[in-house]
């Protein structure tokens, strides 16, 4: 985790060198799909989807590539019924990421592909009646941990003529190096990016 944070800080300090006028900031929202973490199970219920909010800085004046520094928060709060007893689970994934992408500059739309690395803090909170046995109902909840992650991205930025912002959309395939088995999931986001002067 220290290496990832050091890398992100170095990129932030280097940003003014490369990007006097090529910086944009943005916000995004979306969903996490097919979330699959070893050691996480809520009986027969589905826990593969989460909501996602994030923010990013894109540095677009580096030769041949753009650098995207982002912070994302994915979460899910849900209640499950086990024989009339409520089990409430809150899932959290707070990540900080650095992504290198290659843009294809076209009129109005700029598709891109790339990949990157990040730090994920995974945590879970749950509330249950004292009489509800986790093991008897197939419920297993991992402990909180911070792990390194990797991702591949495909996205596009759509410029709007005569306005200082554009629309961005992105698909990301993610892996988190969790113990036992790698955690995998997909994320889909849509956001607004504001170009700085």
PDB file of C-alpha atoms in Angstrom:
ATOM      1  CA  UNK A   1       0.000   0.000   0.000  1.00  0.00           C
ATOM      2  CA  UNK A   2       2.864   2.399   0.766  1.00  0.00           C
ATOM      3  CA  UNK A   3       4.245   1.878  -2.739  1.00  0.00           C
ATOM      4  CA  UNK A   4       0.876   2.711  -4.314  1.00  0.00           C
ATOM      5  CA  UNK A   5       0.444   5.868  -2.220  1.00  0.00           C
ATOM      6  CA  UNK A   6       4.020   6.958  -3.007  1.00  0.00           C
ATOM      7  CA  UNK A   7       3.400   6.403  -6.721  1.00  0.00           C
ATOM      8  CA  UNK A   8       0.183   8.446  -6.672  1.00  0.00           C
ATOM      9  CA  UNK A   9       1.869  11.303  -4.768  1.00  0.00           C
ATOM     10  CA  UNK A  10       4.761  11.343  -7.255  1.00  0.00           C
ATOM     11  CA  UNK A  11       2.293  11.522 -10.145  1.00  0.00           C
ATOM     12  CA  UNK A  12       0.437  14.389  -8.498  1.00  0.00           C
ATOM     13  CA  UNK A  13       3.674  16.332  -7.956  1.00  0.00           C
ATOM     14  CA  UNK A  14       4.717  15.723 -11.565  1.00  0.00           C
ATOM     15  CA  UNK A  15       1.367  16.845 -12.982  1.00  0.00           C
ATOM     16  CA  UNK A  16       2.231  20.558 -13.434  1.00  0.00           C
ATOM     17  CA  UNK A  17       5.313  19.624 -15.464  1.00  0.00           C
ATOM     18  CA  UNK A  18       3.296  17.713 -18.027  1.00  0.00           C
ATOM     19  CA  UNK A  19      -0.066  19.418 -17.968  1.00  0.00           C
ATOM     20  CA  UNK A  20      -0.211  23.185 -17.908  1.00  0.00           C
ATOM     21  CA  UNK A  21      -3.515  23.168 -19.784  1.00  0.00           C
ATOM     22  CA  UNK A  22      -4.350  19.478 -20.148  1.00  0.00           C
ATOM     23  CA  UNK A  23      -5.967  18.734 -16.794  1.00  0.00           C
ATOM     24  CA  UNK A  24      -9.588  17.810 -16.219  1.00  0.00           C
ATOM     25  CA  UNK A  25     -11.402  16.901 -13.023  1.00  0.00           C
ATOM     26  CA  UNK A  26     -14.495  14.786 -12.892  1.00  0.00           C
ATOM     27  CA  UNK A  27     -17.118  12.988 -10.857  1.00  0.00           C
ATOM     28  CA  UNK A  28     -18.743   9.693 -11.749  1.00  0.00           C
ATOM     29  CA  UNK A  29     -21.300   7.173 -10.637  1.00  0.00           C
ATOM     30  CA  UNK A  30     -22.084   3.622 -11.598  1.00  0.00           C
ATOM     31  CA  UNK A  31     -22.376   0.021 -10.541  1.00  0.00           C
ATOM     32  CA  UNK A  32     -20.172  -2.895  -9.578  1.00  0.00           C
ATOM     33  CA  UNK A  33     -21.260  -6.197 -11.093  1.00  0.00           C
ATOM     34  CA  UNK A  34     -20.162  -9.833 -10.617  1.00  0.00           C
ATOM     35  CA  UNK A  35     -18.338  -9.080  -7.349  1.00  0.00           C
ATOM     36  CA  UNK A  36     -16.809 -12.369  -6.210  1.00  0.00           C
ATOM     37  CA  UNK A  37     -14.677 -12.441  -3.049  1.00  0.00           C
ATOM     38  CA  UNK A  38     -13.448 -15.640  -1.465  1.00  0.00           C
ATOM     39  CA  UNK A  39     -14.780 -16.027   2.064  1.00  0.00           C
ATOM     40  CA  UNK A  40     -17.857 -13.826   1.479  1.00  0.00           C
ATOM     41  CA  UNK A  41     -21.193 -15.618   1.482  1.00  0.00           C
ATOM     42  CA  UNK A  42     -24.705 -14.746   2.646  1.00  0.00           C
ATOM     43  CA  UNK A  43     -26.373 -18.129   2.284  1.00  0.00           C
ATOM     44  CA  UNK A  44     -28.159 -18.405  -1.048  1.00  0.00           C
ATOM     45  CA  UNK A  45     -28.527 -14.624  -1.433  1.00  0.00           C
ATOM     46  CA  UNK A  46     -26.767 -12.611  -4.138  1.00  0.00           C
ATOM     47  CA  UNK A  47     -24.051 -10.156  -3.016  1.00  0.00           C
ATOM     48  CA  UNK A  48     -22.479  -9.524  -6.425  1.00  0.00           C
ATOM     49  CA  UNK A  49     -23.745  -5.959  -7.033  1.00  0.00           C
ATOM     50  CA  UNK A  50     -22.730  -2.660  -5.427  1.00  0.00           C
ATOM     51  CA  UNK A  51     -23.205   1.047  -6.047  1.00  0.00           C
ATOM     52  CA  UNK A  52     -20.181   3.174  -6.972  1.00  0.00           C
ATOM     53  CA  UNK A  53     -19.271   6.872  -6.699  1.00  0.00           C
ATOM     54  CA  UNK A  54     -15.926   8.381  -7.595  1.00  0.00           C
ATOM     55  CA  UNK A  55     -13.820  11.380  -8.512  1.00  0.00           C
ATOM     56  CA  UNK A  56     -10.822  11.695 -10.793  1.00  0.00           C
ATOM     57  CA  UNK A  57      -8.103  13.928 -12.170  1.00  0.00           C
ATOM     58  CA  UNK A  58      -6.992  13.324 -15.763  1.00  0.00           C
ATOM     59  CA  UNK A  59      -3.623  14.628 -16.949  1.00  0.00           C
ATOM     60  CA  UNK A  60      -3.737  14.742 -20.736  1.00  0.00           C
ATOM     61  CA  UNK A  61      -0.492  16.332 -21.885  1.00  0.00           C
ATOM     62  CA  UNK A  62       1.888  13.423 -21.351  1.00  0.00           C
ATOM     63  CA  UNK A  63       3.158  12.196 -24.749  1.00  0.00           C
ATOM     64  CA  UNK A  64       1.050   9.334 -26.186  1.00  0.00           C
ATOM     65  CA  UNK A  65      -0.822   8.573 -22.945  1.00  0.00           C
ATOM     66  CA  UNK A  66      -3.097  10.134 -20.344  1.00  0.00           C
ATOM     67  CA  UNK A  67      -2.744   9.599 -16.605  1.00  0.00           C
ATOM     68  CA  UNK A  68      -5.940   9.213 -14.564  1.00  0.00           C
ATOM     69  CA  UNK A  69      -5.761   9.431 -10.766  1.00  0.00           C
ATOM     70  CA  UNK A  70      -9.030   8.395  -9.130  1.00  0.00           C
ATOM     71  CA  UNK A  71     -10.719   7.629  -5.853  1.00  0.00           C
ATOM     72  CA  UNK A  72     -13.733   5.302  -5.889  1.00  0.00           C
ATOM     73  CA  UNK A  73     -16.142   4.175  -3.198  1.00  0.00           C
ATOM     74  CA  UNK A  74     -18.290   1.096  -3.818  1.00  0.00           C
ATOM     75  CA  UNK A  75     -20.860   0.005  -1.263  1.00  0.00           C
ATOM     76  CA  UNK A  76     -23.908  -2.122  -0.619  1.00  0.00           C
ATOM     77  CA  UNK A  77     -26.336  -2.013   2.312  1.00  0.00           C
ATOM     78  CA  UNK A  78     -28.913  -4.770   2.366  1.00  0.00           C
ATOM     79  CA  UNK A  79     -31.098  -6.825   4.675  1.00  0.00           C
ATOM     80  CA  UNK A  80     -31.657 -10.553   4.313  1.00  0.00           C
ATOM     81  CA  UNK A  81     -34.319 -12.748   5.875  1.00  0.00           C
ATOM     82  CA  UNK A  82     -33.311 -16.034   7.472  1.00  0.00           C
ATOM     83  CA  UNK A  83     -36.387 -17.836   8.833  1.00  0.00           C
ATOM     84  CA  UNK A  84     -37.967 -14.556   9.897  1.00  0.00           C
ATOM     85  CA  UNK A  85     -34.755 -13.136  11.361  1.00  0.00           C
ATOM     86  CA  UNK A  86     -33.120 -10.107   9.774  1.00  0.00           C
ATOM     87  CA  UNK A  87     -29.443 -10.096   8.875  1.00  0.00           C
ATOM     88  CA  UNK A  88     -28.080  -6.711   7.756  1.00  0.00           C
ATOM     89  CA  UNK A  89     -24.824  -6.495   5.791  1.00  0.00           C
ATOM     90  CA  UNK A  90     -22.880  -3.393   4.768  1.00  0.00           C
ATOM     91  CA  UNK A  91     -20.058  -3.863   2.229  1.00  0.00           C
ATOM     92  CA  UNK A  92     -17.443  -1.175   1.539  1.00  0.00           C
ATOM     93  CA  UNK A  93     -14.597  -0.896  -0.991  1.00  0.00           C
ATOM     94  CA  UNK A  94     -12.625   2.380  -0.876  1.00  0.00           C
ATOM     95  CA  UNK A  95      -9.953   2.487  -3.571  1.00  0.00           C
ATOM     96  CA  UNK A  96      -7.300   4.902  -4.839  1.00  0.00           C
ATOM     97  CA  UNK A  97      -6.079   4.202  -8.360  1.00  0.00           C
ATOM     98  CA  UNK A  98      -3.533   5.297 -10.952  1.00  0.00           C
ATOM     99  CA  UNK A  99      -4.370   4.411 -14.559  1.00  0.00           C
ATOM    100  CA  UNK A 100      -2.400   4.917 -17.766  1.00  0.00           C
ATOM    101  CA  UNK A 101      -4.563   5.055 -20.900  1.00  0.00           C
ATOM    102  CA  UNK A 102      -3.894   5.535 -24.592  1.00  0.00           C
ATOM    103  CA  UNK A 103      -6.470   7.909 -26.125  1.00  0.00           C
ATOM    104  CA  UNK A 104      -7.595   7.843 -29.745  1.00  0.00           C
ATOM    105  CA  UNK A 105      -8.244  11.493 -30.612  1.00  0.00           C
ATOM    106  CA  UNK A 106     -11.305  11.771 -32.852  1.00  0.00           C
ATOM    107  CA  UNK A 107     -13.736  14.631 -33.444  1.00  0.00           C
ATOM    108  CA  UNK A 108     -16.154  14.958 -30.491  1.00  0.00           C
ATOM    109  CA  UNK A 109     -15.393  11.503 -29.028  1.00  0.00           C
ATOM    110  CA  UNK A 110     -12.066  10.190 -27.682  1.00  0.00           C
ATOM    111  CA  UNK A 111     -12.052   6.443 -26.933  1.00  0.00           C
ATOM    112  CA  UNK A 112      -9.246   5.038 -24.796  1.00  0.00           C
ATOM    113  CA  UNK A 113      -7.818   1.763 -23.489  1.00  0.00           C
ATOM    114  CA  UNK A 114      -5.389   1.145 -20.661  1.00  0.00           C
ATOM    115  CA  UNK A 115      -4.666  -0.341 -17.297  1.00  0.00           C
ATOM    116  CA  UNK A 116      -3.510   0.513 -13.830  1.00  0.00           C
ATOM    117  CA  UNK A 117      -2.967  -0.281 -10.196  1.00  0.00           C
ATOM    118  CA  UNK A 118      -4.703   0.687  -6.969  1.00  0.00           C
ATOM    119  CA  UNK A 119      -5.095   0.238  -3.244  1.00  0.00           C
ATOM    120  CA  UNK A 120      -8.418  -1.195  -1.993  1.00  0.00           C
ATOM    121  CA  UNK A 121      -9.647  -1.019   1.585  1.00  0.00           C
ATOM    122  CA  UNK A 122     -12.311  -3.711   1.965  1.00  0.00           C
ATOM    123  CA  UNK A 123     -14.540  -3.742   5.046  1.00  0.00           C
ATOM    124  CA  UNK A 124     -17.811  -5.300   6.161  1.00  0.00           C
ATOM    125  CA  UNK A 125     -20.272  -4.419   8.918  1.00  0.00           C
ATOM    126  CA  UNK A 126     -23.135  -6.701   9.883  1.00  0.00           C
ATOM    127  CA  UNK A 127     -25.940  -6.774  12.421  1.00  0.00           C
ATOM    128  CA  UNK A 128     -27.765  -9.927  13.461  1.00  0.00           C
ATOM    129  CA  UNK A 129     -30.053 -11.180  16.210  1.00  0.00           C
ATOM    130  CA  UNK A 130     -28.230 -13.111  18.938  1.00  0.00           C
ATOM    131  CA  UNK A 131     -30.218 -16.220  18.061  1.00  0.00           C
ATOM    132  CA  UNK A 132     -29.107 -16.219  14.385  1.00  0.00           C
ATOM    133  CA  UNK A 133     -26.179 -18.582  13.787  1.00  0.00           C
ATOM    134  CA  UNK A 134     -23.916 -17.500  10.936  1.00  0.00           C
ATOM    135  CA  UNK A 135     -22.410 -20.927  10.291  1.00  0.00           C
ATOM    136  CA  UNK A 136     -25.787 -22.709  10.327  1.00  0.00           C
ATOM    137  CA  UNK A 137     -27.098 -20.363   7.638  1.00  0.00           C
ATOM    138  CA  UNK A 138     -24.027 -20.389   5.349  1.00  0.00           C
ATOM    139  CA  UNK A 139     -22.960 -16.837   6.244  1.00  0.00           C
ATOM    140  CA  UNK A 140     -19.248 -16.032   6.180  1.00  0.00           C
ATOM    141  CA  UNK A 141     -17.916 -12.474   6.408  1.00  0.00           C
ATOM    142  CA  UNK A 142     -14.212 -11.664   5.886  1.00  0.00           C
ATOM    143  CA  UNK A 143     -12.353  -9.239   8.124  1.00  0.00           C
ATOM    144  CA  UNK A 144     -11.358  -5.734   7.008  1.00  0.00           C
ATOM    145  CA  UNK A 145      -8.159  -5.502   4.990  1.00  0.00           C
ATOM    146  CA  UNK A 146      -6.261  -3.286   2.558  1.00  0.00           C
ATOM    147  CA  UNK A 147      -5.024  -5.018  -0.581  1.00  0.00           C
ATOM    148  CA  UNK A 148      -3.419  -4.096  -3.889  1.00  0.00           C
ATOM    149  CA  UNK A 149      -5.553  -4.244  -7.034  1.00  0.00           C
ATOM    150  CA  UNK A 150      -5.129  -4.180 -10.795  1.00  0.00           C
ATOM    151  CA  UNK A 151      -7.488  -3.157 -13.578  1.00  0.00           C
ATOM    152  CA  UNK A 152      -7.961  -2.901 -17.328  1.00  0.00           C
ATOM    153  CA  UNK A 153     -10.165  -0.141 -18.743  1.00  0.00           C
ATOM    154  CA  UNK A 154     -12.031   0.729 -21.926  1.00  0.00           C
ATOM    155  CA  UNK A 155     -13.745   4.082 -22.058  1.00  0.00           C
ATOM    156  CA  UNK A 156     -14.601   7.197 -23.997  1.00  0.00           C
ATOM    157  CA  UNK A 157     -14.767  10.933 -23.405  1.00  0.00           C
ATOM    158  CA  UNK A 158     -17.397  12.845 -25.329  1.00  0.00           C
ATOM    159  CA  UNK A 159     -16.717  16.541 -25.778  1.00  0.00           C
ATOM    160  CA  UNK A 160     -19.561  19.041 -25.939  1.00  0.00           C
ATOM    161  CA  UNK A 161     -18.792  21.969 -28.272  1.00  0.00           C
ATOM    162  CA  UNK A 162     -18.546  25.434 -26.681  1.00  0.00           C
ATOM    163  CA  UNK A 163     -18.796  24.175 -23.073  1.00  0.00           C
ATOM    164  CA  UNK A 164     -15.913  23.454 -20.662  1.00  0.00           C
ATOM    165  CA  UNK A 165     -17.043  19.937 -19.763  1.00  0.00           C
ATOM    166  CA  UNK A 166     -17.631  16.577 -21.355  1.00  0.00           C
ATOM    167  CA  UNK A 167     -19.216  13.234 -20.614  1.00  0.00           C
ATOM    168  CA  UNK A 168     -17.121  10.181 -19.770  1.00  0.00           C
ATOM    169  CA  UNK A 169     -18.080   6.534 -19.737  1.00  0.00           C
ATOM    170  CA  UNK A 170     -15.899   3.618 -18.678  1.00  0.00           C
ATOM    171  CA  UNK A 171     -15.862  -0.148 -18.260  1.00  0.00           C
ATOM    172  CA  UNK A 172     -13.268  -1.535 -15.853  1.00  0.00           C
ATOM    173  CA  UNK A 173     -12.253  -5.149 -15.225  1.00  0.00           C
ATOM    174  CA  UNK A 174     -10.829  -5.380 -11.701  1.00  0.00           C
ATOM    175  CA  UNK A 175      -8.747  -7.848  -9.697  1.00  0.00           C
ATOM    176  CA  UNK A 176      -7.904  -7.489  -5.994  1.00  0.00           C
ATOM    177  CA  UNK A 177      -5.123  -9.611  -4.513  1.00  0.00           C
ATOM    178  CA  UNK A 178      -7.124 -11.035  -1.602  1.00  0.00           C
ATOM    179  CA  UNK A 179      -5.916 -14.064   0.395  1.00  0.00           C
ATOM    180  CA  UNK A 180      -6.837 -17.493  -0.918  1.00  0.00           C
ATOM    181  CA  UNK A 181      -8.379 -16.407  -4.190  1.00  0.00           C
ATOM    182  CA  UNK A 182      -8.238 -13.210  -6.239  1.00  0.00           C
ATOM    183  CA  UNK A 183     -11.378 -11.055  -5.971  1.00  0.00           C
ATOM    184  CA  UNK A 184     -12.804 -10.181  -9.384  1.00  0.00           C
ATOM    185  CA  UNK A 185     -15.504  -7.774 -10.505  1.00  0.00           C
ATOM    186  CA  UNK A 186     -16.639  -5.465 -13.298  1.00  0.00           C
ATOM    187  CA  UNK A 187     -17.513  -1.790 -12.923  1.00  0.00           C
ATOM    188  CA  UNK A 188     -19.448   0.509 -15.245  1.00  0.00           C
ATOM    189  CA  UNK A 189     -19.426   4.282 -14.726  1.00  0.00           C
ATOM    190  CA  UNK A 190     -20.805   7.450 -16.296  1.00  0.00           C
ATOM    191  CA  UNK A 191     -19.522  10.875 -15.315  1.00  0.00           C
ATOM    192  CA  UNK A 192     -18.874  14.530 -16.085  1.00  0.00           C
ATOM    193  CA  UNK A 193     -15.377  15.895 -16.635  1.00  0.00           C
ATOM    194  CA  UNK A 194     -14.550  19.601 -16.314  1.00  0.00           C
ATOM    195  CA  UNK A 195     -11.593  20.907 -18.323  1.00  0.00           C
ATOM    196  CA  UNK A 196      -9.344  23.325 -16.435  1.00  0.00           C
ATOM    197  CA  UNK A 197      -7.948  26.357 -18.292  1.00  0.00           C
TER     198      UNK A 197
END
